[in-house]
Each structure stands twice: as structure tokens, then as C-alpha cells.
mmCIF file of C-alpha atoms in Angstrom:
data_model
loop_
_atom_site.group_PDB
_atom_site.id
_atom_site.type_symbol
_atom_site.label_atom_id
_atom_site.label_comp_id
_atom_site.label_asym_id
_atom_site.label_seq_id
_atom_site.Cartn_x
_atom_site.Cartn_y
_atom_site.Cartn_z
ATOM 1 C CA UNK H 6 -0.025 -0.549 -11.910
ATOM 2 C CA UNK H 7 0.469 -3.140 -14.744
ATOM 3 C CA UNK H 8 3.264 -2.667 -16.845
ATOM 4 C CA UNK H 9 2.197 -3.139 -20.643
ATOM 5 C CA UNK H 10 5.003 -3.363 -23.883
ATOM 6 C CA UNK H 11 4.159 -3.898 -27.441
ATOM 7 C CA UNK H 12 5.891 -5.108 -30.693
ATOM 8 C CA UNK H 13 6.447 -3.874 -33.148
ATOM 9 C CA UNK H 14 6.163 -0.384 -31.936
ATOM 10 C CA UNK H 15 5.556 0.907 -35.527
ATOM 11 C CA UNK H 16 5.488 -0.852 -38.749
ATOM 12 C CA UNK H 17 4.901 0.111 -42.733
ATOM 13 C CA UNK H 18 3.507 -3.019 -44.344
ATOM 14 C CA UNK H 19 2.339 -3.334 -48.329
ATOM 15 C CA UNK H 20 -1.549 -4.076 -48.781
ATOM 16 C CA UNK H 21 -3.091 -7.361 -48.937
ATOM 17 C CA UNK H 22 -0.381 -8.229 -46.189
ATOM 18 C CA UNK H 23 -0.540 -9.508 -42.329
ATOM 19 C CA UNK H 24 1.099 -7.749 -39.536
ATOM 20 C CA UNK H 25 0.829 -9.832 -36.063
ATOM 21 C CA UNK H 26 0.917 -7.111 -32.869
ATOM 22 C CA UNK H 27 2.320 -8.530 -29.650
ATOM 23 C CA UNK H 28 1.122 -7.174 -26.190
ATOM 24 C CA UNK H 29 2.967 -8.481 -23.181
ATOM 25 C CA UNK H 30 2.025 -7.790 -19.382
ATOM 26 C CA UNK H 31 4.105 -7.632 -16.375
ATOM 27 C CA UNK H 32 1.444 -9.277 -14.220
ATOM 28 C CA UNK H 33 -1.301 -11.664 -14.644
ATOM 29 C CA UNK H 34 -4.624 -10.447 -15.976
ATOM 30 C CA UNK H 35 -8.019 -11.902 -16.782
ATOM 31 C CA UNK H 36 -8.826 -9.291 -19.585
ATOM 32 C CA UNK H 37 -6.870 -7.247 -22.390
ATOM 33 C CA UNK H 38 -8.577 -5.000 -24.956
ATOM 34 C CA UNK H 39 -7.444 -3.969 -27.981
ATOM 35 C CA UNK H 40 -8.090 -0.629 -29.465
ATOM 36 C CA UNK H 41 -7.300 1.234 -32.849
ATOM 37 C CA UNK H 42 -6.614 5.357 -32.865
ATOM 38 C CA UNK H 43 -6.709 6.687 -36.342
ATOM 39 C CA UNK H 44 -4.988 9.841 -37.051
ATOM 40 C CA UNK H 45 -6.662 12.804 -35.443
ATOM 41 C CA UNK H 46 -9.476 10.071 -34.017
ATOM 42 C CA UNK H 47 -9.896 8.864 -30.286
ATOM 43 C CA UNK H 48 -10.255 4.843 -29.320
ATOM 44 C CA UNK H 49 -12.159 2.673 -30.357
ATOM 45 C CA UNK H 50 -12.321 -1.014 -28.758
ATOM 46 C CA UNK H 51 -12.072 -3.653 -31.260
ATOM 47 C CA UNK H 52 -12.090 -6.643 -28.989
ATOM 48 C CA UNK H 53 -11.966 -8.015 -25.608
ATOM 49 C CA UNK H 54 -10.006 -11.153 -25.167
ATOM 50 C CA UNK H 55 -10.168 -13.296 -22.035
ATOM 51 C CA UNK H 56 -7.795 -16.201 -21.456
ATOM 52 C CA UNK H 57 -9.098 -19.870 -22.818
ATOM 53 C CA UNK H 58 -12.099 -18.382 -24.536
ATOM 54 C CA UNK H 59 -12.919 -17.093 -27.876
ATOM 55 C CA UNK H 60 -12.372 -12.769 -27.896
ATOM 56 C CA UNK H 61 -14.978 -10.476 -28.189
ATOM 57 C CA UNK H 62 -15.225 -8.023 -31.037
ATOM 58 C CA UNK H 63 -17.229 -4.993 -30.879
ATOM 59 C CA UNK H 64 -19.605 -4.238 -33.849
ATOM 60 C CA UNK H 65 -17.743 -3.117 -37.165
ATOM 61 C CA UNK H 66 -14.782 -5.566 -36.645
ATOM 62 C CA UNK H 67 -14.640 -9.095 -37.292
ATOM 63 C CA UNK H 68 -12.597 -12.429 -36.391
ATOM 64 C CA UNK H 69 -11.159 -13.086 -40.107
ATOM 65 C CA UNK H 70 -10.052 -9.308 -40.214
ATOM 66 C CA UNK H 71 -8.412 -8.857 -36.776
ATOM 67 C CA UNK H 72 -7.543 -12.730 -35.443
ATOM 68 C CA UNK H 73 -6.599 -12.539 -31.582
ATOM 69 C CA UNK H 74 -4.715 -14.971 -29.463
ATOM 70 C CA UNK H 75 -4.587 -15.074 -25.884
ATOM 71 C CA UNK H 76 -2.467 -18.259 -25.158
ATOM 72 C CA UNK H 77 -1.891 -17.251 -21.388
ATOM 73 C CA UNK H 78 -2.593 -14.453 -18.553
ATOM 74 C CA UNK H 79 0.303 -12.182 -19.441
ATOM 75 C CA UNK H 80 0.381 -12.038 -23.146
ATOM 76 C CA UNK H 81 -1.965 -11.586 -26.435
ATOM 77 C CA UNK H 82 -1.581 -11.040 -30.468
ATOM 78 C CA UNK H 83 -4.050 -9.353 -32.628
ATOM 79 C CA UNK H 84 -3.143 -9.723 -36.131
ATOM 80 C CA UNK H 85 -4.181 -7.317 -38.728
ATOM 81 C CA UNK H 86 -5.192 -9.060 -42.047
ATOM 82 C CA UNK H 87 -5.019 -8.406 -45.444
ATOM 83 C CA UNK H 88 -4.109 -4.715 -44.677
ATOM 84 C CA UNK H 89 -5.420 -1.650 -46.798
ATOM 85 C CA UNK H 90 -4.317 1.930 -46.198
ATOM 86 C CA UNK H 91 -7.478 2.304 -44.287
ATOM 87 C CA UNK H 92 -5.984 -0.038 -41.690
ATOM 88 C CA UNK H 93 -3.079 3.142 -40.990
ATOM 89 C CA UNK H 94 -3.584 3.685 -37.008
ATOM 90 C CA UNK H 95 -2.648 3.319 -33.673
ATOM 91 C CA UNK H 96 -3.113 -0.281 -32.551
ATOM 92 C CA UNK H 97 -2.922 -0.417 -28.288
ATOM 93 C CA UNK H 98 -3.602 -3.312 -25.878
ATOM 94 C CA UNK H 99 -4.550 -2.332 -22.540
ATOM 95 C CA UNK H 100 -5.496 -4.321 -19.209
ATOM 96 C CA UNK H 101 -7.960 -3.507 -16.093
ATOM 97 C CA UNK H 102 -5.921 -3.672 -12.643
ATOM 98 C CA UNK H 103 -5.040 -0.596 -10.324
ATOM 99 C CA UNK H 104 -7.030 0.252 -7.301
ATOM 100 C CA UNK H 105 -10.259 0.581 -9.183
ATOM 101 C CA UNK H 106 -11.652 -2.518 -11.632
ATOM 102 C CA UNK H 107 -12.213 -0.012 -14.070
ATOM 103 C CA UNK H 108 -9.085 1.732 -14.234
ATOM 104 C CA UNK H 109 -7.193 0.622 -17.686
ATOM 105 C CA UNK H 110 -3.894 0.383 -18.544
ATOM 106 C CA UNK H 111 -1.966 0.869 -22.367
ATOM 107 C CA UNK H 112 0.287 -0.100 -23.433
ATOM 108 C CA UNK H 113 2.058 2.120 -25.720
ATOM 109 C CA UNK H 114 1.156 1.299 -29.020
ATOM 110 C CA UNK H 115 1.886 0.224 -32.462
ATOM 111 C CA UNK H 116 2.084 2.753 -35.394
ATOM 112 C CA UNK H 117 1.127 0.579 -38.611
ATOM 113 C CA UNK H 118 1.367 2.468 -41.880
ATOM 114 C CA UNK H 119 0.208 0.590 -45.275
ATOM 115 C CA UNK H 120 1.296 1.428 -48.514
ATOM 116 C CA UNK L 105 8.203 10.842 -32.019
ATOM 117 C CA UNK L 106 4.660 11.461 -34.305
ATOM 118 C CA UNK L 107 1.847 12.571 -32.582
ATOM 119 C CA UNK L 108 -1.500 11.436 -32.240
ATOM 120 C CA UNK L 109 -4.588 13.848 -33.096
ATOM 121 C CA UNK L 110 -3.101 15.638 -35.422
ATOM 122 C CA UNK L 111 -6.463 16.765 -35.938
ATOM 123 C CA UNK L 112 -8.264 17.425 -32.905
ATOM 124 C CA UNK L 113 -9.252 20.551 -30.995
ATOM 125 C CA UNK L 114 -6.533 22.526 -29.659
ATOM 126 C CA UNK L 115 -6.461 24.612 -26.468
ATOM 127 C CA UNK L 116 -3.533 26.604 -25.940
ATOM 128 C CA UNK L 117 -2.756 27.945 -22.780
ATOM 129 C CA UNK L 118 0.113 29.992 -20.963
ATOM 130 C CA UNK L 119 2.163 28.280 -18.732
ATOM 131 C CA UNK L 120 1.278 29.335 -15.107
ATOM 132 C CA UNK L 121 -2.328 29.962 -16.545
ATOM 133 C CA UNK L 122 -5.501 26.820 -15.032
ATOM 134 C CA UNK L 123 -6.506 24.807 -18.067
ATOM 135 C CA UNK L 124 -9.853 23.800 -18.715
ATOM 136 C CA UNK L 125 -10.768 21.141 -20.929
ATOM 137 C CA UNK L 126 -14.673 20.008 -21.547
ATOM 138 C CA UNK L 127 -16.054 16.812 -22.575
ATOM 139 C CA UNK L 128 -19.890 15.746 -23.620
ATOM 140 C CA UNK L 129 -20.775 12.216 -23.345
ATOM 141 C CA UNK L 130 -23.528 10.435 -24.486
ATOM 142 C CA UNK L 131 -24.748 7.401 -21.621
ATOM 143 C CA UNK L 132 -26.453 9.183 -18.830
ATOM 144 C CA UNK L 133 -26.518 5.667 -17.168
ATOM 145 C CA UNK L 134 -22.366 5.201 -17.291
ATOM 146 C CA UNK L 135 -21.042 4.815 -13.912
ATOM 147 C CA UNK L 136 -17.872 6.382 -13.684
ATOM 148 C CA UNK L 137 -16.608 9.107 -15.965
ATOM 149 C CA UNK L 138 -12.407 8.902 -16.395
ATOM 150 C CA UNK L 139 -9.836 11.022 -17.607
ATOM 151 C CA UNK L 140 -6.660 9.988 -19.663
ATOM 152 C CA UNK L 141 -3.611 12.068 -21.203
ATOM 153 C CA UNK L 142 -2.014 10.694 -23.921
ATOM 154 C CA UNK L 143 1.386 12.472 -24.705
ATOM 155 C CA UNK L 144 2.936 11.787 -28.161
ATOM 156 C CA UNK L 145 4.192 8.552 -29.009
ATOM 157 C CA UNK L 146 2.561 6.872 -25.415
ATOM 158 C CA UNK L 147 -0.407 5.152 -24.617
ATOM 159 C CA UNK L 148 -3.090 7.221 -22.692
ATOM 160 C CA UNK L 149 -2.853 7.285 -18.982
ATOM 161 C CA UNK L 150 -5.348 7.387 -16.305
ATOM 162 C CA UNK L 151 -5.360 11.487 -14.790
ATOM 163 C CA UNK L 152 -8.423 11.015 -12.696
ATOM 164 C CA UNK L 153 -11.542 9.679 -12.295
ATOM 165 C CA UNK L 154 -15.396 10.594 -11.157
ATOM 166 C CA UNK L 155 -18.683 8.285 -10.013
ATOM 167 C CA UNK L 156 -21.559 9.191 -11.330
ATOM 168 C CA UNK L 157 -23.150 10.140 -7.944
ATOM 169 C CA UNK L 158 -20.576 13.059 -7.760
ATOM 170 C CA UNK L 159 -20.059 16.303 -9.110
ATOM 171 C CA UNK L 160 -16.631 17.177 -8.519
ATOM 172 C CA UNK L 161 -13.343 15.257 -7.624
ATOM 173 C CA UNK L 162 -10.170 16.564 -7.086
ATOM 174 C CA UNK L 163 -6.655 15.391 -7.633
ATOM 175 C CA UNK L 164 -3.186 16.980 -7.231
ATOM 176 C CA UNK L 165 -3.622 20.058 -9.344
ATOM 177 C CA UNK L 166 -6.505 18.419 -11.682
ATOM 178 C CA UNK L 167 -10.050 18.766 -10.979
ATOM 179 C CA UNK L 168 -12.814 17.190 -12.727
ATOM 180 C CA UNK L 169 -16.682 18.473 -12.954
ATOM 181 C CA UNK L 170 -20.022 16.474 -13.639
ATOM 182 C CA UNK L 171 -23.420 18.415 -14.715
ATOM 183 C CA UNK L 172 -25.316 15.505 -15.542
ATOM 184 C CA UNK L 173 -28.138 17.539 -16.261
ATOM 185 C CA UNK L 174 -26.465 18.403 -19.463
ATOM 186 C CA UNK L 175 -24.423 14.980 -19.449
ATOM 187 C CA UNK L 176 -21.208 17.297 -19.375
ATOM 188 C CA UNK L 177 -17.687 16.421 -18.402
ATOM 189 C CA UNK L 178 -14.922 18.783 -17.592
ATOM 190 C CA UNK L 179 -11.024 18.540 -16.266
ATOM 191 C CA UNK L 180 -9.220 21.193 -14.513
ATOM 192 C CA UNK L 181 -5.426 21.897 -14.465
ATOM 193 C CA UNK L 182 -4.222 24.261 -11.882
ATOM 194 C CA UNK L 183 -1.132 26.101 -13.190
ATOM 195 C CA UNK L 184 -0.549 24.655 -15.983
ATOM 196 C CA UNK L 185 3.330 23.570 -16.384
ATOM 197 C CA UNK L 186 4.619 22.484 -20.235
ATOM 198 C CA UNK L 187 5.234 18.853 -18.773
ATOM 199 C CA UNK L 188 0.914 18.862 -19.428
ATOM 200 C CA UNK L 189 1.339 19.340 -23.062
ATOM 201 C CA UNK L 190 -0.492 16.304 -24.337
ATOM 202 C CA UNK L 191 -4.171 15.147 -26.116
ATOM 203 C CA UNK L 192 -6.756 14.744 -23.166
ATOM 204 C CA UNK L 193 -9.513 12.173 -23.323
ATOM 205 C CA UNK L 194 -12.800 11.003 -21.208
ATOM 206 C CA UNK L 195 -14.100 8.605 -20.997
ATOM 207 C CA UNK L 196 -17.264 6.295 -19.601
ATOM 208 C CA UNK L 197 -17.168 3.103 -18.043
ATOM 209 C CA UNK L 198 -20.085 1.384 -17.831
ATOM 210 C CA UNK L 199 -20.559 -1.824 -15.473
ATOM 211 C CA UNK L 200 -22.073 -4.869 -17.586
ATOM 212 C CA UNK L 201 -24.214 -7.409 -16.603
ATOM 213 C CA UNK L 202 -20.797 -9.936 -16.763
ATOM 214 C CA UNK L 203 -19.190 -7.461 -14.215
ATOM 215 C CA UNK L 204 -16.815 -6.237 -16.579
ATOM 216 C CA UNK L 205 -16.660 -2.609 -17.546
ATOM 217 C CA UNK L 206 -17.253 -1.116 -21.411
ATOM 218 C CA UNK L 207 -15.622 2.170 -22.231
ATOM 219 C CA UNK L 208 -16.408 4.729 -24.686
ATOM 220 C CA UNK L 209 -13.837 7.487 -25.330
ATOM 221 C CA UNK L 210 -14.358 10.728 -26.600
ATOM 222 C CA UNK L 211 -13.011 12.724 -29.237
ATOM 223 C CA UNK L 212 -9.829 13.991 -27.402
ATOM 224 C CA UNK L 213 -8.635 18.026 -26.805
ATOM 225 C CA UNK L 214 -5.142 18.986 -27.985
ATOM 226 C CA UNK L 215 -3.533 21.029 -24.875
ATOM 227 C CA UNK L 216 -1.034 23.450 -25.617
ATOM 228 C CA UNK L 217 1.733 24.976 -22.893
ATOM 229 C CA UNK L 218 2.951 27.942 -23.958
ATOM 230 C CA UNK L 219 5.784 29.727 -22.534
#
């Protein structure tokens, strides 16, 4: 199993500012997802980023909003842009790897509060 | 630490007792169905999981159950122990033409060990 940490692992930021999430893997993988939890809400994938190519984001988030960066196979940022209260949540990375390609990883989150 | 799903459903269960938690998901073409416990201030992590051509797996004290005919989802915990106090998700994974995997989670159960 892949070992996942995050930084910071919570944060309270003022609107209209950045916050840059790390996500760093023990091992090398192809693919890491990002999610966001709101309070009292499941998961819900705002990108796929692959190493050397542009990331994927999922329908209701956008590139200027939530920048990734993948520079290598162990390690990704998502950045969190010109925050508003409405950007309060759970913000987890997670990777594929185990015994079966679909079994995901998490890492264990970042807790971002804006004022 | 905070907890997630502050506002989900909550089952509440005596210790000892077998837990049952349900789950309805939408894509009756996903290929594997997954379970994931998320205990407060953690990322969620894979219980157990179930292919589509299957009704029932089981685990080390968790069982899951697939109707598809009603595209219903359910875990089992056999004597329930407080260590299982946590918010339970499913999830689907579906295979894409790429050969990755998309997941959608569901809305999460609150379980409850009392002693």
C-alpha cells in the first residue's frame, strides 16, 4: 500500500487569497486525484493529474480556480485560488496501487477554513 | 481532531451487536462496487470491495451485498467493536475507455459504537 502525506494538514486563509496543498507519495505512481469533502458531504473528484501532461478536471471545476502541478511520480500541488468561504472543505490527494488497479489510496487531508 | 459528516446519517449500534450499513448507487454498468471508512481527522480507507458479477463478498468480520436489480449496496460488520466508529462510504469504479478507473462516492453513513 502507498503511503500518502499532505501539507498543510489544515489551514484558515482570508478570501480572495491562495493556499497551495502539497501531496507527497512514498512510491512512484502514474495517477493522483484530488478530491474536496465539504462538511457533512462525501467526495467529489476535482481532477486527475498524470505526470508530464496537463490534469484533468471534472465538470464544475476549472484550471484558473484549482491550478495543479505534477512535476514528478511521487509528488503533486493543487492550489486553491482566490478562496471564498465556499471553498471551506476537506481537500485529499489519493493514488491507485494495491493489489487491485482500482483500489485508491488518501492521503489524509487538508482542512482549509476561509474567513 | 474535527470530524467529517457532521451531517450525515447516523446509525448507532451496541457494541457486540452486527452493523448494517446500505448504500444506493446510480451506474448499473460500474464494475466494481468498494467500501471505505473514514475515521475523524483521516483519509478514507479501502474496507472491502465487490465485482459486479457477484452478490456477496466477505472479509474478516465485514460482508458486503449486491442486488443489482435494485442497484443496492450494503456492508456488514459482525460484532461490532468501538474501534469501527467512523463515516462509511461506497463507492463505484467504473473502467474507462483509457483503462483508468472513475469513482463516484456516495453520501456516507455515520456509525456509532455504543457501549
Amino acid at each position: 500500500s502507498a503511503v500518502i502525506s499532505q501539507k498543510p494538514s489544515r489551514d484558515i486563509c482570508q478570501r480572495g487569497t491562495s493556499l497551495t496543498i502539497q501531496c507527497q507519495v512514498d512510491s512512484q505512481v502514474t495517477m493522483m486525484f484530488w478530491y474536496r469533502q465539504q462538511p457533512g458531504q462525501s467526495l467529489t473528484l476535482i481532477a486527475t493529474a498524470n505526470q508530464g501532461s496537463e490534469a484533468t478536471y471534472e465538470s464544475g471545476f476549472v484550471i484558473d480556480k484549482f491550478p495543479i502541478s505534477r512535476p514528478n511520480l511521487t509528488f503533486s500541488t493543487l492550489t486553491v485560488s482566490n478562496m471564498s468561504p465556499e471553498d471551506s472543505s476537506i481537500y485529499l490527494c489519493s493514488v491507485v496501487g494495491g493489489l487491485a488497479p482500482y483500489e485508491q489510496y488518501f492521503g489524509p487531508g487538508t482542512r482549509l477554513t476561509v474567513t | 481532531g474535527e470530524s467529517v459528516g457532521l451531517h450525515l446519517p447516523t446509525l448507532s449500534v451496541q457494541e457486540g451487536d452486527n452493523s448494517i450499513i446500505n448504500c444506493a448507487y446510480s451506474n448499473s454498468a460500474s464494475d466494481y462496487f468498494i467500501w471505505y471508512k473514514q475515521e475523524s481527522g483521516k483519509g478514507p480507507q479501502f474496507i472491502i470491495d465487490i465485482r459486479s458479477n457477484m452478490d456477496k463478498r466477505q472479509g474478516q468480520r465485514v460482508t458486503v451485498l449486491l442486488n443489482k436489480t435494485v442497484k443496492h449496496l450494503s456492508l456488514q460488520i459482525a460484532a461490532t467493536q468501538p474501534g469501527d466508529s467512523a463515516v462509511y462510504f461506497c463507492a463505484e469504479a467504473n473502467l474507462l475507455t483509457s483503462g483508468t478507473y472513475k469513482y463516484i462516492f456516495g453520501t456516507g453513513t455515520r456509525l456509532k459504537v455504543l457501549a
